């Protein structure tokens, strides 16, 4: 009997990621597909077996392979679902807090998250990289000050350290024309927070 069942349910990063991938779905997934969607390695098979052994996941055999679904009849199912719903609201809350700060400043063309957070690779120690493009040097200074001032509240509410970069559109366009790898990274990874799509600003 499990007196502390969440130790078994959430005891490893692989289990959390697998549940995050499976909880929203109704269709069964093979172990390989579940691991791919969860972004975990071959060790996922053991995690899937452990979750199935405590009945948090259903496991059915079909065509020579096991298929997995989240067991919505499990006593902990509502709590697990609510946990991932809260996680989604957590991320949305960070973005909304940033959007509120950015939208209060005039002459903003676009704002994006880039780097590890935009790629889904952020770790607890990662900063939140934000780029804001503005029309003028005055707007650049105002925007940077606003983001720096907002940073302590983001740390307090979300445990997120902000790493802001604020540039004029002209400066960003020049860096792009010069082949700046920073600009290439931003264009590859950008997740828009506010304003126009960033690629629309490349050609003026």
PDB file of C-alpha atoms in Angstrom:
ATOM      1  CA  UNK A   1       0.000   0.000   0.000  1.00  0.00           C
ATOM      2  CA  UNK A   2       1.244   3.486  -0.895  1.00  0.00           C
ATOM      3  CA  UNK A   3       0.842   5.883   2.015  1.00  0.00           C
ATOM      4  CA  UNK A   4       2.616   8.660   0.085  1.00  0.00           C
ATOM      5  CA  UNK A   5       1.471   7.864  -3.454  1.00  0.00           C
ATOM      6  CA  UNK A   6       2.758  11.040  -5.076  1.00  0.00           C
ATOM      7  CA  UNK A   7       6.301   9.832  -4.363  1.00  0.00           C
ATOM      8  CA  UNK A   8       5.622   7.026  -6.834  1.00  0.00           C
ATOM      9  CA  UNK A   9       3.512   9.060  -9.252  1.00  0.00           C
ATOM     10  CA  UNK A  10       5.766  12.123  -9.528  1.00  0.00           C
ATOM     11  CA  UNK A  11       9.076  10.816  -8.243  1.00  0.00           C
ATOM     12  CA  UNK A  12      11.096  11.412 -11.412  1.00  0.00           C
ATOM     13  CA  UNK A  13      11.236  13.987 -14.185  1.00  0.00           C
ATOM     14  CA  UNK A  14      10.430  11.265 -16.716  1.00  0.00           C
ATOM     15  CA  UNK A  15       7.177  10.410 -14.946  1.00  0.00           C
ATOM     16  CA  UNK A  16       6.095  14.027 -14.772  1.00  0.00           C
ATOM     17  CA  UNK A  17       6.831  14.570 -18.462  1.00  0.00           C
ATOM     18  CA  UNK A  18       5.062  11.384 -19.496  1.00  0.00           C
ATOM     19  CA  UNK A  19       1.986  12.290 -17.495  1.00  0.00           C
ATOM     20  CA  UNK A  20       2.053  15.805 -18.932  1.00  0.00           C
ATOM     21  CA  UNK A  21       1.935  14.260 -22.406  1.00  0.00           C
ATOM     22  CA  UNK A  22      -0.697  11.614 -21.639  1.00  0.00           C
ATOM     23  CA  UNK A  23      -3.152  13.362 -19.312  1.00  0.00           C
ATOM     24  CA  UNK A  24      -4.765  15.597 -21.983  1.00  0.00           C
ATOM     25  CA  UNK A  25      -5.201  12.724 -24.466  1.00  0.00           C
ATOM     26  CA  UNK A  26      -7.983  10.227 -24.918  1.00  0.00           C
ATOM     27  CA  UNK A  27      -6.279   8.092 -27.574  1.00  0.00           C
ATOM     28  CA  UNK A  28      -3.737   5.469 -26.480  1.00  0.00           C
ATOM     29  CA  UNK A  29      -0.055   5.919 -27.266  1.00  0.00           C
ATOM     30  CA  UNK A  30       2.715   3.398 -27.658  1.00  0.00           C
ATOM     31  CA  UNK A  31       5.608   3.684 -25.261  1.00  0.00           C
ATOM     32  CA  UNK A  32       7.814   5.020 -28.050  1.00  0.00           C
ATOM     33  CA  UNK A  33       5.305   7.704 -29.061  1.00  0.00           C
ATOM     34  CA  UNK A  34       4.639   8.686 -25.440  1.00  0.00           C
ATOM     35  CA  UNK A  35       8.386   9.091 -24.891  1.00  0.00           C
ATOM     36  CA  UNK A  36       8.729  11.161 -28.077  1.00  0.00           C
ATOM     37  CA  UNK A  37       5.916  13.520 -27.105  1.00  0.00           C
ATOM     38  CA  UNK A  38       7.235  13.808 -23.575  1.00  0.00           C
ATOM     39  CA  UNK A  39      10.777  14.486 -24.760  1.00  0.00           C
ATOM     40  CA  UNK A  40      12.300  11.713 -22.667  1.00  0.00           C
ATOM     41  CA  UNK A  41      14.786   8.975 -23.515  1.00  0.00           C
ATOM     42  CA  UNK A  42      14.743   5.190 -23.520  1.00  0.00           C
ATOM     43  CA  UNK A  43      14.378   5.154 -19.729  1.00  0.00           C
ATOM     44  CA  UNK A  44      10.752   6.111 -20.325  1.00  0.00           C
ATOM     45  CA  UNK A  45       9.787   2.441 -20.603  1.00  0.00           C
ATOM     46  CA  UNK A  46      10.596   1.825 -16.961  1.00  0.00           C
ATOM     47  CA  UNK A  47       8.688   4.947 -15.912  1.00  0.00           C
ATOM     48  CA  UNK A  48       5.662   3.861 -17.952  1.00  0.00           C
ATOM     49  CA  UNK A  49       5.752   0.412 -16.374  1.00  0.00           C
ATOM     50  CA  UNK A  50       5.913   1.892 -12.876  1.00  0.00           C
ATOM     51  CA  UNK A  51       2.987   4.236 -13.556  1.00  0.00           C
ATOM     52  CA  UNK A  52       1.004   1.337 -14.980  1.00  0.00           C
ATOM     53  CA  UNK A  53       1.847  -0.852 -11.982  1.00  0.00           C
ATOM     54  CA  UNK A  54       0.153   1.622  -9.627  1.00  0.00           C
ATOM     55  CA  UNK A  55      -2.735   1.990 -12.113  1.00  0.00           C
ATOM     56  CA  UNK A  56      -2.200   5.676 -12.823  1.00  0.00           C
ATOM     57  CA  UNK A  57      -1.829   4.589 -16.442  1.00  0.00           C
ATOM     58  CA  UNK A  58      -3.858   1.958 -18.253  1.00  0.00           C
ATOM     59  CA  UNK A  59      -1.732  -0.452 -20.260  1.00  0.00           C
ATOM     60  CA  UNK A  60      -3.245  -2.592 -23.027  1.00  0.00           C
ATOM     61  CA  UNK A  61      -1.491  -4.857 -25.495  1.00  0.00           C
ATOM     62  CA  UNK A  62      -2.222  -4.448 -29.196  1.00  0.00           C
ATOM     63  CA  UNK A  63      -0.320  -5.683 -32.219  1.00  0.00           C
ATOM     64  CA  UNK A  64       2.662  -6.815 -30.205  1.00  0.00           C
ATOM     65  CA  UNK A  65       3.134  -3.558 -28.307  1.00  0.00           C
ATOM     66  CA  UNK A  66       1.778  -1.919 -25.177  1.00  0.00           C
ATOM     67  CA  UNK A  67      -0.461   1.119 -25.475  1.00  0.00           C
ATOM     68  CA  UNK A  68      -0.876   3.595 -22.620  1.00  0.00           C
ATOM     69  CA  UNK A  69      -3.654   5.945 -21.539  1.00  0.00           C
ATOM     70  CA  UNK A  70      -4.197   8.028 -18.429  1.00  0.00           C
ATOM     71  CA  UNK A  71      -6.530   6.263 -15.980  1.00  0.00           C
ATOM     72  CA  UNK A  72      -9.223   8.841 -15.243  1.00  0.00           C
ATOM     73  CA  UNK A  73     -10.877   6.481 -12.754  1.00  0.00           C
ATOM     74  CA  UNK A  74      -7.855   6.502 -10.443  1.00  0.00           C
ATOM     75  CA  UNK A  75      -8.475   8.212  -7.104  1.00  0.00           C
ATOM     76  CA  UNK A  76      -5.637  10.659  -7.775  1.00  0.00           C
ATOM     77  CA  UNK A  77      -6.718  11.451 -11.346  1.00  0.00           C
ATOM     78  CA  UNK A  78      -8.557  14.697 -10.474  1.00  0.00           C
ATOM     79  CA  UNK A  79      -5.571  15.976  -8.492  1.00  0.00           C
ATOM     80  CA  UNK A  80      -3.152  15.106 -11.297  1.00  0.00           C
ATOM     81  CA  UNK A  81      -5.355  16.820 -13.891  1.00  0.00           C
ATOM     82  CA  UNK A  82      -5.687  19.906 -11.712  1.00  0.00           C
ATOM     83  CA  UNK A  83      -1.925  20.000 -11.215  1.00  0.00           C
ATOM     84  CA  UNK A  84      -1.241  20.200 -14.953  1.00  0.00           C
ATOM     85  CA  UNK A  85      -4.052  22.715 -15.449  1.00  0.00           C
ATOM     86  CA  UNK A  86      -2.417  24.877 -12.768  1.00  0.00           C
ATOM     87  CA  UNK A  87       0.923  24.470 -14.522  1.00  0.00           C
ATOM     88  CA  UNK A  88      -0.623  25.814 -17.715  1.00  0.00           C
ATOM     89  CA  UNK A  89      -2.055  28.790 -15.848  1.00  0.00           C
ATOM     90  CA  UNK A  90       1.376  29.356 -14.294  1.00  0.00           C
ATOM     91  CA  UNK A  91       3.006  29.764 -17.709  1.00  0.00           C
ATOM     92  CA  UNK A  92       0.128  31.898 -18.977  1.00  0.00           C
ATOM     93  CA  UNK A  93       0.473  34.068 -15.885  1.00  0.00           C
ATOM     94  CA  UNK A  94       4.127  34.819 -16.606  1.00  0.00           C
ATOM     95  CA  UNK A  95       3.357  35.793 -20.198  1.00  0.00           C
ATOM     96  CA  UNK A  96       0.395  37.943 -19.171  1.00  0.00           C
ATOM     97  CA  UNK A  97       2.455  39.739 -16.526  1.00  0.00           C
ATOM     98  CA  UNK A  98       5.078  40.555 -19.159  1.00  0.00           C
ATOM     99  CA  UNK A  99       2.441  41.604 -21.680  1.00  0.00           C
ATOM    100  CA  UNK A 100       0.896  43.994 -19.168  1.00  0.00           C
ATOM    101  CA  UNK A 101       4.266  45.678 -18.589  1.00  0.00           C
ATOM    102  CA  UNK A 102       5.131  45.850 -22.276  1.00  0.00           C
ATOM    103  CA  UNK A 103       1.755  47.158 -23.417  1.00  0.00           C
ATOM    104  CA  UNK A 104       1.967  50.086 -20.993  1.00  0.00           C
ATOM    105  CA  UNK A 105       4.999  51.437 -22.860  1.00  0.00           C
ATOM    106  CA  UNK A 106       4.508  53.392 -26.088  1.00  0.00           C
ATOM    107  CA  UNK A 107       6.184  52.764 -29.435  1.00  0.00           C
ATOM    108  CA  UNK A 108       6.686  49.019 -28.976  1.00  0.00           C
ATOM    109  CA  UNK A 109       6.777  47.095 -32.257  1.00  0.00           C
ATOM    110  CA  UNK A 110       7.075  43.556 -30.956  1.00  0.00           C
ATOM    111  CA  UNK A 111       8.093  41.513 -27.918  1.00  0.00           C
ATOM    112  CA  UNK A 112       9.172  37.883 -27.888  1.00  0.00           C
ATOM    113  CA  UNK A 113      10.505  35.220 -25.581  1.00  0.00           C
ATOM    114  CA  UNK A 114      13.565  33.457 -27.005  1.00  0.00           C
ATOM    115  CA  UNK A 115      16.246  31.062 -25.821  1.00  0.00           C
ATOM    116  CA  UNK A 116      15.706  27.954 -23.722  1.00  0.00           C
ATOM    117  CA  UNK A 117      12.233  28.970 -22.504  1.00  0.00           C
ATOM    118  CA  UNK A 118      10.977  29.429 -26.068  1.00  0.00           C
ATOM    119  CA  UNK A 119      12.473  26.061 -27.065  1.00  0.00           C
ATOM    120  CA  UNK A 120      10.910  24.242 -24.118  1.00  0.00           C
ATOM    121  CA  UNK A 121      14.351  23.470 -22.683  1.00  0.00           C
ATOM    122  CA  UNK A 122      14.365  25.791 -19.673  1.00  0.00           C
ATOM    123  CA  UNK A 123      15.681  24.525 -16.342  1.00  0.00           C
ATOM    124  CA  UNK A 124      14.955  25.954 -12.883  1.00  0.00           C
ATOM    125  CA  UNK A 125      18.239  27.865 -13.117  1.00  0.00           C
ATOM    126  CA  UNK A 126      17.433  29.342 -16.546  1.00  0.00           C
ATOM    127  CA  UNK A 127      16.695  33.016 -17.054  1.00  0.00           C
ATOM    128  CA  UNK A 128      13.675  34.106 -19.068  1.00  0.00           C
ATOM    129  CA  UNK A 129      15.108  35.777 -22.182  1.00  0.00           C
ATOM    130  CA  UNK A 130      12.871  38.533 -23.545  1.00  0.00           C
ATOM    131  CA  UNK A 131      13.526  40.751 -26.555  1.00  0.00           C
ATOM    132  CA  UNK A 132      11.512  43.917 -27.141  1.00  0.00           C
ATOM    133  CA  UNK A 133      11.868  45.961 -30.325  1.00  0.00           C
ATOM    134  CA  UNK A 134      10.879  49.612 -30.160  1.00  0.00           C
ATOM    135  CA  UNK A 135      10.777  52.610 -32.470  1.00  0.00           C
ATOM    136  CA  UNK A 136      13.174  55.010 -30.754  1.00  0.00           C
ATOM    137  CA  UNK A 137      16.047  55.283 -28.262  1.00  0.00           C
ATOM    138  CA  UNK A 138      13.695  56.992 -25.789  1.00  0.00           C
ATOM    139  CA  UNK A 139      11.240  54.108 -25.997  1.00  0.00           C
ATOM    140  CA  UNK A 140      14.170  51.690 -25.596  1.00  0.00           C
ATOM    141  CA  UNK A 141      15.231  53.317 -22.329  1.00  0.00           C
ATOM    142  CA  UNK A 142      11.651  53.465 -21.012  1.00  0.00           C
ATOM    143  CA  UNK A 143      11.010  49.832 -21.886  1.00  0.00           C
ATOM    144  CA  UNK A 144      14.221  48.572 -20.312  1.00  0.00           C
ATOM    145  CA  UNK A 145      13.481  50.467 -17.095  1.00  0.00           C
ATOM    146  CA  UNK A 146       9.941  49.066 -16.978  1.00  0.00           C
ATOM    147  CA  UNK A 147      11.182  45.492 -17.384  1.00  0.00           C
ATOM    148  CA  UNK A 148      13.901  45.886 -14.759  1.00  0.00           C
ATOM    149  CA  UNK A 149      11.334  47.338 -12.354  1.00  0.00           C
ATOM    150  CA  UNK A 150       8.988  44.394 -13.004  1.00  0.00           C
ATOM    151  CA  UNK A 151      11.679  41.771 -12.478  1.00  0.00           C
ATOM    152  CA  UNK A 152      11.418  41.466  -8.653  1.00  0.00           C
ATOM    153  CA  UNK A 153       7.680  40.736  -8.820  1.00  0.00           C
ATOM    154  CA  UNK A 154       8.296  37.985 -11.386  1.00  0.00           C
ATOM    155  CA  UNK A 155      10.866  36.407  -9.093  1.00  0.00           C
ATOM    156  CA  UNK A 156       8.508  36.612  -6.124  1.00  0.00           C
ATOM    157  CA  UNK A 157       5.400  35.309  -7.903  1.00  0.00           C
ATOM    158  CA  UNK A 158       6.905  32.797 -10.321  1.00  0.00           C
ATOM    159  CA  UNK A 159      10.554  32.229  -9.375  1.00  0.00           C
ATOM    160  CA  UNK A 160      11.526  33.593 -12.798  1.00  0.00           C
ATOM    161  CA  UNK A 161      14.596  35.749 -13.391  1.00  0.00           C
ATOM    162  CA  UNK A 162      14.074  38.100 -16.301  1.00  0.00           C
ATOM    163  CA  UNK A 163      16.887  38.740 -18.789  1.00  0.00           C
ATOM    164  CA  UNK A 164      15.607  41.589 -20.992  1.00  0.00           C
ATOM    165  CA  UNK A 165      17.090  42.857 -24.236  1.00  0.00           C
ATOM    166  CA  UNK A 166      15.583  46.029 -25.703  1.00  0.00           C
ATOM    167  CA  UNK A 167      16.640  47.254 -29.139  1.00  0.00           C
ATOM    168  CA  UNK A 168      15.388  49.726 -31.684  1.00  0.00           C
ATOM    169  CA  UNK A 169      14.013  48.180 -34.853  1.00  0.00           C
ATOM    170  CA  UNK A 170      16.768  49.902 -36.851  1.00  0.00           C
ATOM    171  CA  UNK A 171      19.467  48.324 -34.694  1.00  0.00           C
ATOM    172  CA  UNK A 172      17.883  44.875 -34.988  1.00  0.00           C
ATOM    173  CA  UNK A 173      17.645  45.218 -38.766  1.00  0.00           C
ATOM    174  CA  UNK A 174      21.314  46.228 -38.987  1.00  0.00           C
ATOM    175  CA  UNK A 175      22.381  43.265 -36.877  1.00  0.00           C
ATOM    176  CA  UNK A 176      20.346  40.973 -39.114  1.00  0.00           C
ATOM    177  CA  UNK A 177      21.984  42.413 -42.239  1.00  0.00           C
ATOM    178  CA  UNK A 178      25.398  41.803 -40.644  1.00  0.00           C
ATOM    179  CA  UNK A 179      24.575  38.142 -39.996  1.00  0.00           C
ATOM    180  CA  UNK A 180      24.530  38.473 -36.207  1.00  0.00           C
ATOM    181  CA  UNK A 181      24.034  34.982 -34.684  1.00  0.00           C
ATOM    182  CA  UNK A 182      21.977  36.512 -31.865  1.00  0.00           C
ATOM    183  CA  UNK A 183      19.385  37.682 -34.388  1.00  0.00           C
ATOM    184  CA  UNK A 184      19.387  34.259 -36.054  1.00  0.00           C
ATOM    185  CA  UNK A 185      18.702  32.611 -32.685  1.00  0.00           C
ATOM    186  CA  UNK A 186      15.846  34.983 -31.936  1.00  0.00           C
ATOM    187  CA  UNK A 187      14.229  34.456 -35.330  1.00  0.00           C
ATOM    188  CA  UNK A 188      14.535  30.690 -34.951  1.00  0.00           C
ATOM    189  CA  UNK A 189      13.093  30.409 -31.450  1.00  0.00           C
ATOM    190  CA  UNK A 190      10.869  33.458 -30.944  1.00  0.00           C
ATOM    191  CA  UNK A 191       7.569  33.087 -29.120  1.00  0.00           C
ATOM    192  CA  UNK A 192       5.579  36.286 -29.533  1.00  0.00           C
ATOM    193  CA  UNK A 193       4.238  38.065 -26.436  1.00  0.00           C
ATOM    194  CA  UNK A 194       2.950  41.265 -27.976  1.00  0.00           C
ATOM    195  CA  UNK A 195       2.987  43.256 -31.193  1.00  0.00           C
ATOM    196  CA  UNK A 196       3.770  42.221 -34.744  1.00  0.00           C
ATOM    197  CA  UNK A 197       5.402  38.970 -35.857  1.00  0.00           C
ATOM    198  CA  UNK A 198       9.108  39.650 -35.575  1.00  0.00           C
ATOM    199  CA  UNK A 199       9.953  38.423 -39.060  1.00  0.00           C
ATOM    200  CA  UNK A 200       7.760  41.187 -40.512  1.00  0.00           C
ATOM    201  CA  UNK A 201      10.236  43.719 -39.125  1.00  0.00           C
ATOM    202  CA  UNK A 202      13.292  42.327 -40.869  1.00  0.00           C
ATOM    203  CA  UNK A 203      12.669  44.033 -44.198  1.00  0.00           C
ATOM    204  CA  UNK A 204      11.294  47.233 -42.697  1.00  0.00           C
TER     205      UNK A 204
END
